[in-house]
Amino acid sequence: MGLLRPMAADMKAGENMKKLLARSGVYKLTGDTPLEWELAAYDAGFSLLEEALSRTEAGIFADTAPQEWLDEWETRYFPQPVQADLTTRREMLKERLLPRKGPVTLSDMPGLLLAAGIRGTAAEEEGRVVITPIEYLAPKAQAERVLGQLMPLHVAWSIAGAQ
């Protein structure tokens, strides 16, 4: 095996550097050498970076984002807080971030409604899409405004019972 091997996923950078240098046979690492002091300093710096990268990696995916990251994502799309459990909030965010290509069909509507903060159904009536809300997960006016932003411009739609 060569000297340079991929670092194990659970291995920290400082530990990896020490193993590489020890394996080279050039350095005698006894636990109290100036080189090891320097490696410890590098390790301290790399640990901060590894921790920040780990938090960032967890936060960029709706399925793994901690509460504060979900809050941050939601403020970009909903000016007022969403009133839903964590699982529903994650589903809303995933639907909101989903790239939508091609024509929107009735089968796309549950996801589109959820992305807007509405749990409900959609049906076609007289050439328009009629949405029947079951539950608003965000304030009603806000959810309907967001839905208006998400709906294709050429699709006529209305909310059942709205004036």
PDB file of C-alpha atoms in Angstrom:
ATOM      1  CA  MET A   1       0.000   0.000   0.000  1.00  0.00           C
ATOM      2  CA  GLY A   2       1.137   3.494  -0.750  1.00  0.00           C
ATOM      3  CA  LEU A   3       1.874   6.118   1.840  1.00  0.00           C
ATOM      4  CA  LEU A   4      -1.041   8.335   0.844  1.00  0.00           C
ATOM      5  CA  ARG A   5      -4.397   6.683   1.318  1.00  0.00           C
ATOM      6  CA  PRO A   6      -7.804   8.309   1.487  1.00  0.00           C
ATOM      7  CA  MET A   7      -8.685   9.591   4.930  1.00  0.00           C
ATOM      8  CA  ALA A   8     -11.351   7.575   6.761  1.00  0.00           C
ATOM      9  CA  ALA A   9     -14.652   9.422   6.993  1.00  0.00           C
ATOM     10  CA  ASP A  10     -14.571   9.505  10.796  1.00  0.00           C
ATOM     11  CA  MET A  11     -10.886  10.464  11.055  1.00  0.00           C
ATOM     12  CA  LYS A  12     -10.001  14.034  11.977  1.00  0.00           C
ATOM     13  CA  ALA A  13      -7.448  15.987   9.927  1.00  0.00           C
ATOM     14  CA  GLY A  14      -4.898  16.235  12.773  1.00  0.00           C
ATOM     15  CA  GLU A  15      -5.066  12.505  13.410  1.00  0.00           C
ATOM     16  CA  ASN A  16      -4.664  11.841   9.693  1.00  0.00           C
ATOM     17  CA  MET A  17      -1.582  14.111   9.423  1.00  0.00           C
ATOM     18  CA  LYS A  18       0.028  12.344  12.377  1.00  0.00           C
ATOM     19  CA  LYS A  19      -0.623   8.903  10.861  1.00  0.00           C
ATOM     20  CA  LEU A  20       0.801   9.970   7.498  1.00  0.00           C
ATOM     21  CA  LEU A  21       3.981  11.334   9.056  1.00  0.00           C
ATOM     22  CA  ALA A  22       4.428   8.293  11.303  1.00  0.00           C
ATOM     23  CA  ARG A  23       3.907   5.935   8.379  1.00  0.00           C
ATOM     24  CA  SER A  24       6.558   7.738   6.330  1.00  0.00           C
ATOM     25  CA  GLY A  25       9.234   6.515   8.728  1.00  0.00           C
ATOM     26  CA  VAL A  26      11.030   9.871   8.539  1.00  0.00           C
ATOM     27  CA  TYR A  27       9.646  11.235  11.795  1.00  0.00           C
ATOM     28  CA  LYS A  28       9.831   9.734  15.244  1.00  0.00           C
ATOM     29  CA  LEU A  29       6.614  10.723  16.968  1.00  0.00           C
ATOM     30  CA  THR A  30       7.006   9.977  20.667  1.00  0.00           C
ATOM     31  CA  GLY A  31       4.218  12.182  21.961  1.00  0.00           C
ATOM     32  CA  ASP A  32       6.345  15.150  23.033  1.00  0.00           C
ATOM     33  CA  THR A  33       8.220  16.501  20.016  1.00  0.00           C
ATOM     34  CA  PRO A  34       8.073  19.999  18.528  1.00  0.00           C
ATOM     35  CA  LEU A  35       6.546  18.495  15.387  1.00  0.00           C
ATOM     36  CA  GLU A  36       3.729  17.014  17.455  1.00  0.00           C
ATOM     37  CA  TRP A  37       3.144  20.365  19.158  1.00  0.00           C
ATOM     38  CA  GLU A  38       2.783  21.908  15.734  1.00  0.00           C
ATOM     39  CA  LEU A  39       0.474  19.105  14.604  1.00  0.00           C
ATOM     40  CA  ALA A  40      -1.650  19.723  17.707  1.00  0.00           C
ATOM     41  CA  ALA A  41      -1.921  23.404  16.742  1.00  0.00           C
ATOM     42  CA  TYR A  42      -2.954  22.457  13.203  1.00  0.00           C
ATOM     43  CA  ASP A  43      -5.434  19.983  14.638  1.00  0.00           C
ATOM     44  CA  ALA A  44      -7.033  22.686  16.782  1.00  0.00           C
ATOM     45  CA  GLY A  45      -7.533  24.891  13.728  1.00  0.00           C
ATOM     46  CA  PHE A  46      -8.739  22.078  11.504  1.00  0.00           C
ATOM     47  CA  SER A  47     -11.178  20.900  14.193  1.00  0.00           C
ATOM     48  CA  LEU A  48     -12.949  24.265  14.090  1.00  0.00           C
ATOM     49  CA  LEU A  49     -13.143  24.057  10.315  1.00  0.00           C
ATOM     50  CA  GLU A  50     -14.380  20.451  10.381  1.00  0.00           C
ATOM     51  CA  GLU A  51     -17.068  21.349  12.898  1.00  0.00           C
ATOM     52  CA  ALA A  52     -18.232  24.326  10.804  1.00  0.00           C
ATOM     53  CA  LEU A  53     -18.321  22.199   7.654  1.00  0.00           C
ATOM     54  CA  SER A  54     -20.284  19.491   9.439  1.00  0.00           C
ATOM     55  CA  ARG A  55     -22.888  22.030  10.647  1.00  0.00           C
ATOM     56  CA  THR A  56     -23.110  23.557   7.180  1.00  0.00           C
ATOM     57  CA  GLU A  57     -23.496  20.183   5.516  1.00  0.00           C
ATOM     58  CA  ALA A  58     -26.326  19.259   7.875  1.00  0.00           C
ATOM     59  CA  GLY A  59     -28.022  22.614   7.348  1.00  0.00           C
ATOM     60  CA  ILE A  60     -28.156  22.641   3.569  1.00  0.00           C
ATOM     61  CA  PHE A  61     -30.535  19.701   3.336  1.00  0.00           C
ATOM     62  CA  ALA A  62     -34.122  20.049   4.494  1.00  0.00           C
ATOM     63  CA  ASP A  63     -34.131  16.484   5.856  1.00  0.00           C
ATOM     64  CA  THR A  64     -31.200  17.111   8.204  1.00  0.00           C
ATOM     65  CA  ALA A  65     -31.343  20.846   8.867  1.00  0.00           C
ATOM     66  CA  PRO A  66     -31.451  21.747  12.563  1.00  0.00           C
ATOM     67  CA  GLN A  67     -34.271  23.957  13.845  1.00  0.00           C
ATOM     68  CA  GLU A  68     -32.344  27.228  13.469  1.00  0.00           C
ATOM     69  CA  TRP A  69     -31.457  26.457   9.842  1.00  0.00           C
ATOM     70  CA  LEU A  70     -35.075  25.615   9.043  1.00  0.00           C
ATOM     71  CA  ASP A  71     -36.067  28.928  10.607  1.00  0.00           C
ATOM     72  CA  GLU A  72     -33.520  30.677   8.388  1.00  0.00           C
ATOM     73  CA  TRP A  73     -34.736  28.928   5.232  1.00  0.00           C
ATOM     74  CA  GLU A  74     -38.356  29.708   6.057  1.00  0.00           C
ATOM     75  CA  THR A  75     -37.744  33.419   6.577  1.00  0.00           C
ATOM     76  CA  ARG A  76     -36.628  33.572   2.945  1.00  0.00           C
ATOM     77  CA  TYR A  77     -40.028  32.320   1.763  1.00  0.00           C
ATOM     78  CA  PHE A  78     -42.479  33.118   4.546  1.00  0.00           C
ATOM     79  CA  PRO A  79     -42.325  36.507   6.304  1.00  0.00           C
ATOM     80  CA  GLN A  80     -44.404  35.134   9.190  1.00  0.00           C
ATOM     81  CA  PRO A  81     -43.641  31.885  11.031  1.00  0.00           C
ATOM     82  CA  VAL A  82     -45.034  28.608   9.750  1.00  0.00           C
ATOM     83  CA  GLN A  83     -47.308  26.828  12.219  1.00  0.00           C
ATOM     84  CA  ALA A  84     -46.462  23.173  11.658  1.00  0.00           C
ATOM     85  CA  ASP A  85     -44.522  20.319  13.185  1.00  0.00           C
ATOM     86  CA  LEU A  86     -40.890  19.774  12.217  1.00  0.00           C
ATOM     87  CA  THR A  87     -41.621  16.977   9.723  1.00  0.00           C
ATOM     88  CA  THR A  88     -44.232  19.049   7.900  1.00  0.00           C
ATOM     89  CA  ARG A  89     -41.925  22.076   7.855  1.00  0.00           C
ATOM     90  CA  ARG A  90     -39.209  19.930   6.253  1.00  0.00           C
ATOM     91  CA  GLU A  91     -41.689  18.663   3.640  1.00  0.00           C
ATOM     92  CA  MET A  92     -42.843  22.228   2.905  1.00  0.00           C
ATOM     93  CA  LEU A  93     -39.273  23.379   2.436  1.00  0.00           C
ATOM     94  CA  LYS A  94     -38.389  20.450   0.163  1.00  0.00           C
ATOM     95  CA  GLU A  95     -41.421  21.196  -2.014  1.00  0.00           C
ATOM     96  CA  ARG A  96     -40.538  24.885  -2.073  1.00  0.00           C
ATOM     97  CA  LEU A  97     -36.963  24.182  -3.202  1.00  0.00           C
ATOM     98  CA  LEU A  98     -37.991  21.559  -5.763  1.00  0.00           C
ATOM     99  CA  PRO A  99     -37.216  22.726  -9.303  1.00  0.00           C
ATOM    100  CA  ARG A 100     -40.389  22.475 -11.336  1.00  0.00           C
ATOM    101  CA  LYS A 101     -40.042  21.996 -15.072  1.00  0.00           C
ATOM    102  CA  GLY A 102     -42.642  21.459 -17.709  1.00  0.00           C
ATOM    103  CA  PRO A 103     -46.377  21.881 -17.394  1.00  0.00           C
ATOM    104  CA  VAL A 104     -48.034  21.848 -13.988  1.00  0.00           C
ATOM    105  CA  THR A 105     -50.743  19.199 -13.747  1.00  0.00           C
ATOM    106  CA  LEU A 106     -53.310  18.421 -11.083  1.00  0.00           C
ATOM    107  CA  SER A 107     -51.000  15.692  -9.785  1.00  0.00           C
ATOM    108  CA  ASP A 108     -48.431  18.428  -9.008  1.00  0.00           C
ATOM    109  CA  MET A 109     -50.893  20.430  -6.925  1.00  0.00           C
ATOM    110  CA  PRO A 110     -50.492  18.723  -3.506  1.00  0.00           C
ATOM    111  CA  GLY A 111     -46.764  19.551  -3.539  1.00  0.00           C
ATOM    112  CA  LEU A 112     -47.367  23.065  -4.836  1.00  0.00           C
ATOM    113  CA  LEU A 113     -49.980  23.678  -2.150  1.00  0.00           C
ATOM    114  CA  LEU A 114     -47.678  22.336   0.559  1.00  0.00           C
ATOM    115  CA  ALA A 115     -44.860  24.573  -0.712  1.00  0.00           C
ATOM    116  CA  ALA A 116     -47.196  27.533  -0.220  1.00  0.00           C
ATOM    117  CA  GLY A 117     -48.219  26.467   3.269  1.00  0.00           C
ATOM    118  CA  ILE A 118     -51.597  24.963   2.432  1.00  0.00           C
ATOM    119  CA  ARG A 119     -52.721  21.420   2.982  1.00  0.00           C
ATOM    120  CA  GLY A 120     -55.623  20.808   0.641  1.00  0.00           C
ATOM    121  CA  THR A 121     -56.942  19.442  -2.614  1.00  0.00           C
ATOM    122  CA  ALA A 122     -57.235  20.763  -6.138  1.00  0.00           C
ATOM    123  CA  ALA A 123     -59.747  19.937  -8.835  1.00  0.00           C
ATOM    124  CA  GLU A 124     -60.446  21.255 -12.292  1.00  0.00           C
ATOM    125  CA  GLU A 125     -63.823  22.950 -12.635  1.00  0.00           C
ATOM    126  CA  GLU A 126     -64.983  24.875 -15.690  1.00  0.00           C
ATOM    127  CA  GLY A 127     -61.474  25.352 -17.053  1.00  0.00           C
ATOM    128  CA  ARG A 128     -59.886  26.540 -13.828  1.00  0.00           C
ATOM    129  CA  VAL A 129     -58.184  24.926 -10.862  1.00  0.00           C
ATOM    130  CA  VAL A 130     -60.236  25.174  -7.687  1.00  0.00           C
ATOM    131  CA  ILE A 131     -58.291  24.724  -4.469  1.00  0.00           C
ATOM    132  CA  THR A 132     -60.047  23.487  -1.363  1.00  0.00           C
ATOM    133  CA  PRO A 133     -57.900  24.221   1.696  1.00  0.00           C
ATOM    134  CA  ILE A 134     -58.032  21.707   4.522  1.00  0.00           C
ATOM    135  CA  GLU A 135     -55.465  23.440   6.722  1.00  0.00           C
ATOM    136  CA  TYR A 136     -53.303  26.543   6.510  1.00  0.00           C
ATOM    137  CA  LEU A 137     -49.770  25.903   7.781  1.00  0.00           C
ATOM    138  CA  ALA A 138     -48.834  29.555   7.405  1.00  0.00           C
ATOM    139  CA  PRO A 139     -51.049  32.610   7.906  1.00  0.00           C
ATOM    140  CA  LYS A 140     -53.882  32.394   5.345  1.00  0.00           C
ATOM    141  CA  ALA A 141     -53.139  35.615   3.440  1.00  0.00           C
ATOM    142  CA  GLN A 142     -49.441  34.785   3.296  1.00  0.00           C
ATOM    143  CA  ALA A 143     -50.047  31.200   2.107  1.00  0.00           C
ATOM    144  CA  GLU A 144     -52.399  32.382  -0.632  1.00  0.00           C
ATOM    145  CA  ARG A 145     -49.918  35.062  -1.736  1.00  0.00           C
ATOM    146  CA  VAL A 146     -47.106  32.486  -1.906  1.00  0.00           C
ATOM    147  CA  LEU A 147     -49.380  30.138  -3.864  1.00  0.00           C
ATOM    148  CA  GLY A 148     -49.984  32.966  -6.336  1.00  0.00           C
ATOM    149  CA  GLN A 149     -46.221  33.271  -6.789  1.00  0.00           C
ATOM    150  CA  LEU A 150     -45.847  29.530  -7.378  1.00  0.00           C
ATOM    151  CA  MET A 151     -48.776  28.970  -9.733  1.00  0.00           C
ATOM    152  CA  PRO A 152     -48.034  29.211 -13.456  1.00  0.00           C
ATOM    153  CA  LEU A 153     -49.310  32.506 -14.853  1.00  0.00           C
ATOM    154  CA  HIS A 154     -51.409  30.861 -17.570  1.00  0.00           C
ATOM    155  CA  VAL A 155     -53.383  28.723 -15.090  1.00  0.00           C
ATOM    156  CA  ALA A 156     -56.634  30.229 -13.853  1.00  0.00           C
ATOM    157  CA  TRP A 157     -57.236  29.249 -10.252  1.00  0.00           C
ATOM    158  CA  SER A 158     -59.317  30.140  -7.240  1.00  0.00           C
ATOM    159  CA  ILE A 159     -59.775  29.098  -3.656  1.00  0.00           C
ATOM    160  CA  ALA A 160     -63.089  27.466  -2.814  1.00  0.00           C
ATOM    161  CA  GLY A 161     -65.223  29.712  -0.649  1.00  0.00           C
ATOM    162  CA  ALA A 162     -63.095  32.833  -1.245  1.00  0.00           C
ATOM    163  CA  GLN A 163     -64.864  36.014  -2.346  1.00  0.00           C
TER     164      GLN A 163
END
